[in-house]
């Protein structure tokens, strides 16, 4: 048999009722006031006393005009009267003396069901408003600096490529025109100069690609399978040359992502899998996807040289490479681009690896459904 619940004592006496009402009023973090319909203060809490810097005994019984600055009194009086007459609660936001107040005004009925009081709850939202304003400013600042960076990357890539082309072509000209007077060492130096210019050109192009990735919160459903297909077509030559096998054991799902960026993402990961292959076996790349809540988790696994765990974070940073360019071509931007693409779509990218055995890159993207 369930035990009978103790009856909650009702505030039988007026004193108890008053104590309860006072406790409730003071529990609120809003300045709380109870007015007569013509604007006389019947009760208030400690927050109001603090806000006005006056004692409760000095406030009770006073008219609105004695509590608030003249510029708001007429309005306040109208609102209190209107709520008492219509019985419809109202909500007003006002700014006074540089502070922001969020006010809710409710009718209060007596035991006959007649509205004879009006309750006002006034929340000081200044801190929250300030906080939001600061966040808005930061966001604007970030957007501005992103736009500047993008503009800079565009100008840099455009304008830097021109003098680079000039360096390359004059070095080539030098090599051709003075072929018979240049010795082997001079030709070697010229080769380094040309290579340097070419590498810089690739860096500039990759940097531009990195800067061009935009946030995509509105992306349409994109079939990941099609993006992979396109990426593999772009890598056809490297796949053929390395003798790689690419496995996609189950059909890949649709995700909310920009189709072009999806292609770049898969292309970067698969091309790394081919580039960082183990010397003693042809590359094997396996692409799969698994549902994880409202996301899909993709995996691009390879049987390559692997990565030591201490470098797991570093490789996603711009220009960070674990291999010199003379052993493996590259600019160190591919994984930064991949991370930016995934994160701009609201996903996450990480990896697991066993050095000498292979690496698995994981990333999540929002499911299309
Ligand atoms: P890049 O390939 O141009 O150097 P990335 O940003 O794509 O630039 O990769 C950064 C570094 O991470 C590479 O230099 C390489 O050392 C390492 N890496 C990336 N993918 C793999 C992989 N699948 N297997 C082993 N190492 C990898």
Short mmCIF file of N, CA, C and O in Angstrom, two decimals, residues 224-234 248:
data_model
loop_
_atom_site.label_atom_id
_atom_site.label_comp_id
_atom_site.label_asym_id
_atom_site.label_seq_id
_atom_site.Cartn_x
_atom_site.Cartn_y
_atom_site.Cartn_z
N UNK A 224 27.63 11.29 -51.91
CA UNK A 224 29.07 11.15 -51.66
C UNK A 224 29.69 10.24 -52.72
O UNK A 224 30.84 10.45 -53.13
N UNK A 225 28.92 9.24 -53.18
CA UNK A 225 29.42 8.31 -54.19
C UNK A 225 29.85 9.03 -55.45
O UNK A 225 30.90 8.72 -56.03
N UNK A 226 29.06 10.03 -55.86
CA UNK A 226 29.40 10.77 -57.09
C UNK A 226 30.66 11.60 -56.89
O UNK A 226 31.50 11.71 -57.79
N UNK A 227 30.78 12.20 -55.67
CA UNK A 227 31.97 13.01 -55.38
C UNK A 227 33.22 12.13 -55.43
O UNK A 227 34.25 12.52 -55.99
N UNK A 228 33.11 10.92 -54.87
CA UNK A 228 34.26 10.00 -54.88
C UNK A 228 34.61 9.62 -56.31
O UNK A 228 35.79 9.62 -56.70
N UNK A 229 33.57 9.35 -57.10
CA UNK A 229 33.79 8.97 -58.51
C UNK A 229 34.57 10.06 -59.25
O UNK A 229 35.54 9.77 -59.96
N UNK A 230 34.13 11.31 -59.06
CA UNK A 230 34.82 12.43 -59.73
C UNK A 230 36.26 12.53 -59.23
O UNK A 230 37.20 12.70 -60.04
N UNK A 231 36.44 12.42 -57.91
CA UNK A 231 37.79 12.52 -57.34
C UNK A 231 38.69 11.43 -57.94
O UNK A 231 39.84 11.70 -58.32
N UNK A 232 38.15 10.21 -58.06
CA UNK A 232 38.97 9.10 -58.59
C UNK A 232 39.31 9.32 -60.05
O UNK A 232 40.39 8.95 -60.51
N UNK A 233 38.36 9.94 -60.77
CA UNK A 233 38.63 10.22 -62.18
C UNK A 233 39.80 11.20 -62.29
O UNK A 233 40.70 11.03 -63.11
N UNK A 234 39.80 12.23 -61.39
CA UNK A 234 40.91 13.19 -61.41
C UNK A 234 42.24 12.52 -61.06
O UNK A 234 43.29 13.01 -61.43
N UNK A 248 35.18 0.30 -52.50
CA UNK A 248 34.04 1.00 -51.90
C UNK A 248 32.99 -0.10 -51.69
O UNK A 248 32.14 -0.32 -52.56
#
